[in-house]
C-alpha positions as a Markdown table, in Angstrom:
| # | Residue | x | y | z |
|---|---|---|---|---|
| 1 | Met | 95.5 | 133.2 | 115.2 |
| 2 | Leu | 97.1 | 136.3 | 113.7 |
| 3 | Cys | 100.2 | 135.9 | 116.0 |
| 4 | Gln | 100.4 | 132.2 | 115.1 |
| 5 | Gly | 100.2 | 133.0 | 111.4 |
| 6 | Phe | 102.8 | 135.7 | 111.6 |
| 7 | Val | 105.3 | 133.6 | 113.7 |
| 8 | Thr | 104.8 | 130.6 | 111.4 |
| 9 | Gly | 105.3 | 132.6 | 108.3 |
| 10 | Leu | 108.4 | 134.2 | 109.9 |
| 11 | Gly | 109.8 | 130.8 | 110.7 |
| 12 | Cys | 109.1 | 129.4 | 107.3 |
| 13 | Gly | 110.8 | 132.4 | 105.7 |
| 14 | Phe | 114.0 | 132.1 | 107.9 |
| 15 | Ser | 114.2 | 128.3 | 107.3 |
| 16 | Phe | 113.3 | 127.9 | 103.6 |
| 17 | Gly | 114.8 | 131.2 | 102.3 |
| 18 | Pro | 118.5 | 130.3 | 103.0 |
| 19 | Cys | 118.2 | 126.8 | 101.7 |
| 20 | Ile | 117.9 | 127.8 | 98.0 |
| 21 | Pro | 121.0 | 130.0 | 98.0 |
| 22 | Ala | 123.0 | 127.5 | 100.0 |
| 23 | Leu | 122.0 | 124.8 | 97.5 |
| 24 | Ser | 122.9 | 127.0 | 94.6 |
| 25 | His | 126.5 | 127.2 | 95.8 |
| 26 | Trp | 126.9 | 123.5 | 95.4 |
| 27 | Phe | 125.4 | 123.0 | 91.9 |
| 28 | Gln | 125.9 | 124.5 | 88.5 |
| 29 | Lys | 125.1 | 122.1 | 85.7 |
| 30 | Arg | 122.2 | 120.5 | 87.6 |
| 31 | Arg | 121.2 | 123.3 | 89.9 |
| 32 | Ser | 117.6 | 123.5 | 88.8 |
| 33 | Thr | 117.1 | 119.8 | 89.2 |
| 34 | Ala | 118.5 | 120.1 | 92.8 |
| 35 | Ile | 116.2 | 123.0 | 93.6 |
| 36 | Ala | 113.2 | 121.2 | 92.1 |
| 37 | Leu | 113.9 | 118.2 | 94.3 |
| 38 | Ile | 114.0 | 120.0 | 97.5 |
| 39 | Ser | 111.0 | 122.1 | 96.6 |
| 40 | Ser | 109.0 | 119.0 | 95.9 |
| 41 | Gly | 108.7 | 118.6 | 99.6 |
| 42 | Ser | 106.2 | 121.4 | 99.6 |
| 43 | Ala | 104.0 | 119.5 | 97.2 |
| 44 | Ile | 104.2 | 116.3 | 99.3 |
| 45 | Gly | 103.4 | 118.3 | 102.5 |
| 46 | Gly | 100.6 | 120.2 | 100.8 |
| 47 | Thr | 99.1 | 116.9 | 99.8 |
| 48 | Val | 99.6 | 114.8 | 102.9 |
| 49 | Ile | 99.3 | 117.2 | 105.9 |
| 50 | Pro | 95.8 | 118.6 | 105.2 |
| 51 | Ile | 94.5 | 115.0 | 104.8 |
| 52 | Ala | 96.3 | 114.0 | 108.0 |
| 53 | Val | 94.9 | 117.0 | 109.9 |
| 54 | Arg | 91.4 | 116.3 | 108.7 |
| 55 | Asn | 91.6 | 112.7 | 110.0 |
| 56 | Leu | 93.5 | 113.4 | 113.2 |
| 57 | Ile | 91.2 | 116.1 | 114.6 |
| 58 | Pro | 88.2 | 113.8 | 115.0 |
| 59 | Ala | 90.5 | 111.1 | 116.5 |
| 60 | Val | 92.7 | 113.0 | 118.9 |
| 61 | Gly | 91.4 | 116.6 | 119.0 |
| 62 | Phe | 92.8 | 119.8 | 117.7 |
| 63 | Lys | 95.4 | 120.3 | 120.4 |
| 64 | Trp | 97.1 | 116.9 | 120.0 |
| 65 | Thr | 96.8 | 117.2 | 116.2 |
| 66 | Met | 98.9 | 120.4 | 116.4 |
| 67 | Arg | 101.3 | 118.8 | 118.8 |
| 68 | Ile | 101.8 | 115.8 | 116.5 |
| 69 | Leu | 102.5 | 118.2 | 113.6 |
| 70 | Gly | 104.8 | 120.2 | 115.8 |
| 71 | Phe | 106.9 | 117.1 | 116.7 |
| 72 | Phe | 107.0 | 116.0 | 113.1 |
| 73 | Leu | 108.2 | 119.5 | 112.0 |
| 74 | Leu | 110.8 | 119.6 | 114.8 |
| 75 | Phe | 112.3 | 116.3 | 113.5 |
| 76 | Glu | 112.4 | 117.6 | 110.0 |
| 77 | Phe | 113.9 | 121.0 | 110.9 |
| 78 | Ser | 116.5 | 119.2 | 113.1 |
| 79 | Leu | 117.7 | 117.3 | 110.0 |
| 80 | Ala | 117.8 | 120.5 | 108.0 |
| 81 | Ile | 119.9 | 122.2 | 110.6 |
| 82 | Leu | 122.3 | 119.3 | 110.8 |
| 83 | Leu | 122.6 | 118.8 | 107.0 |
| 84 | Val | 122.4 | 122.2 | 105.3 |
| 85 | Lys | 125.9 | 123.5 | 104.8 |
| 86 | Arg | 127.3 | 126.5 | 102.8 |
| 87 | Arg | 130.1 | 126.0 | 100.4 |
| 88 | Leu | 131.4 | 129.6 | 100.2 |
| 89 | Pro | 132.9 | 131.3 | 103.2 |
| 90 | Pro | 130.9 | 134.2 | 104.7 |
| 91 | Val | 131.8 | 137.7 | 103.5 |
| 92 | Arg | 131.1 | 141.2 | 104.7 |
| 93 | Ala | 128.7 | 142.3 | 102.1 |
| 94 | Phe | 128.2 | 145.9 | 101.2 |
| 95 | Gly | 124.8 | 147.2 | 102.0 |
| 96 | Gly | 123.9 | 144.6 | 104.7 |
| 97 | Leu | 120.7 | 142.7 | 104.1 |
| 98 | Leu | 119.9 | 144.5 | 100.9 |
| 99 | Asn | 121.7 | 144.9 | 97.6 |
| 100 | Leu | 119.8 | 147.6 | 95.9 |
| 101 | Arg | 122.5 | 147.8 | 93.2 |
| 102 | Ala | 121.2 | 144.5 | 91.9 |
| 103 | Phe | 118.1 | 146.3 | 90.5 |
| 104 | Gln | 120.5 | 148.3 | 88.2 |
| 105 | Tyr | 120.7 | 145.0 | 86.2 |
| 106 | Ala | 117.6 | 145.1 | 84.0 |
| 107 | Pro | 117.0 | 141.3 | 83.6 |
| 108 | Tyr | 117.0 | 140.9 | 87.4 |
| 109 | Thr | 114.6 | 143.8 | 87.9 |
| 110 | Leu | 112.3 | 142.5 | 85.2 |
| 111 | Tyr | 112.3 | 139.0 | 86.6 |
| 112 | Val | 111.4 | 140.3 | 90.1 |
| 113 | Gly | 108.6 | 142.3 | 88.6 |
| 114 | Ala | 107.4 | 139.2 | 86.8 |
| 115 | Ser | 107.4 | 137.2 | 90.0 |
| 116 | Cys | 105.4 | 139.8 | 91.9 |
| 117 | Ile | 102.8 | 140.1 | 89.2 |
| 118 | Ala | 102.6 | 136.3 | 88.9 |
| 119 | Tyr | 101.9 | 135.8 | 92.6 |
| 120 | Leu | 99.0 | 138.3 | 92.5 |
| 121 | Gly | 97.1 | 135.6 | 90.6 |
| 122 | Leu | 99.1 | 132.4 | 90.9 |
| 123 | Phe | 97.4 | 130.9 | 93.9 |
| 124 | Ser | 93.8 | 132.1 | 93.3 |
| 125 | Val | 92.8 | 128.7 | 91.9 |
| 126 | Leu | 94.5 | 126.8 | 94.8 |
| 127 | Thr | 92.8 | 129.0 | 97.3 |
| 128 | Tyr | 89.3 | 128.9 | 95.9 |
| 129 | Ile | 89.0 | 125.7 | 94.0 |
| 130 | Asp | 87.4 | 123.9 | 96.9 |
| 131 | Val | 84.9 | 126.8 | 97.3 |
| 132 | Ser | 84.1 | 126.6 | 93.6 |
| 133 | Gly | 83.4 | 122.9 | 94.1 |
| 134 | Leu | 80.9 | 123.6 | 96.9 |
| 135 | Val | 79.3 | 126.3 | 94.8 |
| 136 | Asn | 78.8 | 123.9 | 91.9 |
| 137 | Gly | 77.2 | 121.2 | 94.1 |
| 138 | Leu | 80.1 | 118.9 | 95.0 |
| 139 | Ser | 80.1 | 117.4 | 98.4 |
| 140 | Pro | 82.2 | 119.1 | 101.1 |
| 141 | Asp | 84.3 | 115.9 | 101.5 |
| 142 | Tyr | 85.3 | 115.7 | 97.8 |
| 143 | Ser | 85.7 | 119.5 | 97.4 |
| 144 | Phe | 88.3 | 119.4 | 100.2 |
| 145 | Tyr | 90.4 | 116.9 | 98.2 |
| 146 | Leu | 90.6 | 119.2 | 95.1 |
| 147 | Val | 93.4 | 121.1 | 96.9 |
| 148 | Ala | 95.2 | 117.9 | 97.6 |
| 149 | Ile | 94.8 | 116.8 | 93.9 |
| 150 | Ala | 96.3 | 120.2 | 92.8 |
| 151 | Asn | 99.2 | 119.8 | 95.2 |
| 152 | Ala | 99.8 | 116.2 | 94.1 |
| 153 | Gly | 99.8 | 117.4 | 90.5 |
| 154 | Ser | 102.4 | 120.1 | 91.4 |
| 155 | Leu | 104.7 | 117.3 | 92.5 |
| 156 | Ile | 104.9 | 116.2 | 88.9 |
| 157 | Gly | 105.4 | 119.7 | 87.6 |
| 158 | Arg | 108.1 | 120.4 | 90.2 |
| 159 | Ile | 110.2 | 117.3 | 89.6 |
| 160 | Gly | 109.7 | 117.2 | 85.9 |
| 161 | Ser | 110.6 | 120.9 | 85.3 |
| 162 | Gly | 114.0 | 120.7 | 87.0 |
| 163 | Pro | 115.8 | 118.6 | 84.4 |
| 164 | Leu | 114.1 | 120.5 | 81.6 |
| 165 | Cys | 115.4 | 123.8 | 83.0 |
| 166 | Asp | 118.9 | 122.4 | 83.2 |
| 167 | Lys | 118.7 | 121.3 | 79.6 |
| 168 | Phe | 116.9 | 124.2 | 77.9 |
| 169 | Gly | 117.4 | 127.1 | 80.3 |
| 170 | Asn | 115.3 | 128.2 | 83.3 |
| 171 | Leu | 113.2 | 130.9 | 81.6 |
| 172 | Asn | 112.9 | 128.9 | 78.4 |
| 173 | Val | 110.9 | 126.4 | 80.5 |
| 174 | Leu | 109.2 | 128.6 | 83.1 |
| 175 | Ile | 107.6 | 130.8 | 80.5 |
| 176 | Pro | 105.6 | 128.0 | 78.7 |
| 177 | Phe | 104.7 | 126.5 | 82.1 |
| 178 | Asn | 103.5 | 129.9 | 83.3 |
| 179 | Leu | 101.4 | 130.3 | 80.2 |
| 180 | Ala | 99.9 | 126.9 | 80.8 |
| 181 | Thr | 99.1 | 128.0 | 84.4 |
| 182 | Ala | 97.3 | 131.1 | 82.9 |
| 183 | Ala | 95.4 | 128.8 | 80.5 |
| 184 | Thr | 94.2 | 126.5 | 83.3 |
| 185 | Thr | 93.3 | 129.5 | 85.4 |
| 186 | Phe | 91.1 | 131.0 | 82.6 |
| 187 | Ala | 89.5 | 127.6 | 82.1 |
| 188 | Trp | 88.8 | 126.9 | 85.8 |
| 189 | Pro | 85.5 | 129.0 | 86.2 |
| 190 | Phe | 84.0 | 126.9 | 83.3 |
| 191 | Cys | 84.6 | 123.6 | 85.1 |
| 192 | Lys | 81.4 | 122.9 | 87.0 |
| 193 | Thr | 81.3 | 119.1 | 87.3 |
| 194 | Leu | 83.2 | 116.6 | 89.5 |
| 195 | Ala | 85.2 | 115.3 | 86.6 |
| 196 | Ser | 86.1 | 118.7 | 85.1 |
| 197 | Leu | 87.1 | 120.2 | 88.4 |
| 198 | Thr | 89.3 | 117.1 | 89.1 |
| 199 | Val | 91.0 | 117.4 | 85.8 |
| 200 | Ile | 91.6 | 121.1 | 86.0 |
| 201 | Ala | 92.9 | 120.8 | 89.5 |
| 202 | Ala | 95.5 | 118.2 | 88.3 |
| 203 | Leu | 96.4 | 120.2 | 85.2 |
| 204 | Tyr | 96.7 | 123.4 | 87.2 |
| 205 | Gly | 98.9 | 121.7 | 89.7 |
| 206 | Ile | 101.3 | 120.3 | 87.1 |
| 207 | Ala | 101.6 | 123.7 | 85.4 |
| 208 | Val | 102.0 | 125.8 | 88.5 |
| 209 | Gly | 104.5 | 123.3 | 90.0 |
| 210 | Ala | 107.3 | 124.5 | 87.8 |
| 211 | Phe | 107.2 | 128.2 | 88.8 |
| 212 | Ala | 106.4 | 127.3 | 92.5 |
| 213 | Ala | 109.5 | 125.1 | 92.6 |
| 214 | Leu | 112.0 | 127.1 | 90.4 |
| 215 | Val | 111.0 | 130.7 | 91.0 |
| 216 | Ala | 114.4 | 131.3 | 92.5 |
| 217 | Ala | 116.4 | 129.3 | 90.0 |
| 218 | Pro | 117.0 | 132.0 | 87.5 |
| 219 | Val | 118.4 | 134.4 | 90.2 |
| 220 | Ala | 121.7 | 132.5 | 90.3 |
| 221 | Ser | 122.2 | 133.5 | 86.6 |
| 222 | Leu | 121.3 | 137.1 | 87.2 |
| 223 | Gly | 124.3 | 138.2 | 89.0 |
| 224 | Asp | 127.4 | 137.0 | 91.0 |
| 225 | Thr | 127.1 | 133.7 | 92.7 |
| 226 | Ser | 128.5 | 135.1 | 96.0 |
| 227 | Asp | 125.5 | 137.4 | 96.2 |
| 228 | Val | 122.8 | 135.0 | 95.2 |
| 229 | Gly | 121.5 | 134.9 | 98.8 |
| 230 | Arg | 120.6 | 138.5 | 99.0 |
| 231 | Arg | 119.1 | 138.6 | 95.5 |
| 232 | Thr | 117.0 | 135.6 | 96.4 |
| 233 | Gly | 115.9 | 137.1 | 99.7 |
| 234 | Met | 114.8 | 140.3 | 97.9 |
| 235 | Leu | 112.9 | 138.3 | 95.4 |
| 236 | Phe | 111.1 | 136.3 | 98.0 |
| 237 | Thr | 110.4 | 139.4 | 100.2 |
| 238 | Leu | 108.8 | 141.3 | 97.4 |
| 239 | Ser | 106.9 | 138.3 | 96.1 |
| 240 | Ala | 105.6 | 137.6 | 99.6 |
| 241 | Val | 103.8 | 140.9 | 99.5 |
| 242 | Ala | 102.1 | 140.0 | 96.2 |
| 243 | Thr | 101.3 | 136.5 | 97.6 |
| 244 | Leu | 99.7 | 138.1 | 100.7 |
| 245 | Ile | 97.4 | 140.5 | 98.7 |
| 246 | Gly | 96.6 | 138.3 | 95.7 |
| 247 | Pro | 94.0 | 135.9 | 97.2 |
| 248 | Pro | 92.2 | 138.6 | 99.1 |
| 249 | Ile | 91.8 | 140.6 | 95.8 |
| 250 | Ser | 90.4 | 137.4 | 94.2 |
| 251 | Gly | 88.1 | 137.1 | 97.2 |
| 252 | Ala | 86.9 | 140.6 | 96.9 |
| 253 | Ile | 86.2 | 140.1 | 93.2 |
| 254 | Phe | 84.1 | 137.0 | 94.0 |
| 255 | Ser | 82.2 | 138.9 | 96.7 |
| 256 | Thr | 81.4 | 141.6 | 94.2 |
| 257 | Tyr | 80.3 | 139.4 | 91.3 |
| 258 | Glu | 79.3 | 136.3 | 93.2 |
| 259 | Arg | 80.9 | 134.0 | 90.6 |
| 260 | Phe | 84.4 | 132.9 | 89.7 |
| 261 | Leu | 84.5 | 134.0 | 86.0 |
| 262 | Glu | 85.9 | 137.4 | 86.9 |
| 263 | Val | 88.3 | 135.8 | 89.4 |
| 264 | Gly | 89.7 | 133.6 | 86.7 |
| 265 | Ile | 90.0 | 136.5 | 84.3 |
| 266 | Tyr | 91.9 | 138.6 | 86.9 |
| 267 | Ala | 94.2 | 135.8 | 88.0 |
| 268 | Gly | 94.8 | 134.5 | 84.5 |
| 269 | Cys | 95.7 | 138.0 | 83.3 |
| 270 | Met | 98.2 | 138.5 | 86.1 |
| 271 | Ile | 99.9 | 135.2 | 85.3 |
| 272 | Ala | 99.9 | 135.9 | 81.6 |
| 273 | Gly | 101.3 | 139.4 | 82.2 |
| 274 | Ser | 104.1 | 138.0 | 84.3 |
| 275 | Ser | 105.0 | 135.7 | 81.4 |
| 276 | Val | 105.5 | 138.8 | 79.2 |
| 277 | Leu | 107.9 | 140.3 | 81.8 |
| 278 | Met | 109.7 | 137.0 | 82.0 |
| 279 | Phe | 110.2 | 137.1 | 78.2 |
| 280 | Ala | 111.5 | 140.6 | 78.5 |
| 281 | Ala | 113.9 | 139.5 | 81.2 |
| 282 | Arg | 115.1 | 136.7 | 79.0 |
| 283 | Trp | 115.4 | 139.0 | 76.0 |
| 284 | Ser | 117.4 | 141.5 | 78.0 |
| 285 | Ala | 119.7 | 138.8 | 79.5 |
| 286 | Leu | 120.5 | 137.5 | 76.1 |
| 287 | Gly | 121.5 | 140.9 | 74.8 |
| 288 | Gly | 118.4 | 141.5 | 72.7 |
| 289 | Lys | 118.4 | 138.1 | 71.1 |
| 290 | Leu | 115.2 | 136.0 | 70.7 |
| 291 | Arg | 117.0 | 132.6 | 70.5 |
| 292 | Gly | 119.3 | 131.3 | 73.2 |
| 293 | Arg | 119.5 | 129.2 | 76.3 |
| 294 | Phe | 118.6 | 131.1 | 79.4 |
């Protein structure tokens, strides 16, 4: 299981990671809309695939369920390999895979820090909302669908935030959406009925969808376009560490207090704190101005 998880994560990183920089080369005015559209596939997959797996395993067994998913992903990746194309020619970049000089630019450093802190708490609700449903007496069948409801809600947030970012600026949109995510995370532990958990799952999904889809969008504006790939890769790599340790920290908090109130406080504070760093990155990028499109 550990090997499969590692190899799957490695494959996802190598496949998804280059798509954002490659796409950024082709768009400027509507770059965020384009990124939001391709990222919406994650919301669709996160909604459909768990439901499909849940229904396929009793019908055809675990092995054939995994094979069916494998054939489906093989088809999808084949299309991506054939269709994804870079616009700019390859260059011999100084420093190889890393461009540590990028961290000399304060707005980029602040934004990477904001992303890492956000991911420490961003997916706590998504990871444990089905467990909270079981703890509060919901049936296992319905609790399972809370994650699918959140993913379906994120589709709205992903697609809707793209045009808003193109019009008003990436951080001008991501900061309010991030604060909304923090608010829904703080509210989540107080939702104990089927109706309230359903509503909070949908609202959380809509709010978190913007950052989940467009976390890499500001990177193109935080340096030279020709180097956007390495800057995006460094952002994703550091954020992946936070994503890895965030949910286990929430799990440890739940194990200690045996309730989700402290989990919501921890995760919400991480997301709210990341919004402060995003505002600092925006302020720095605008040269110390509070108003402006960025």
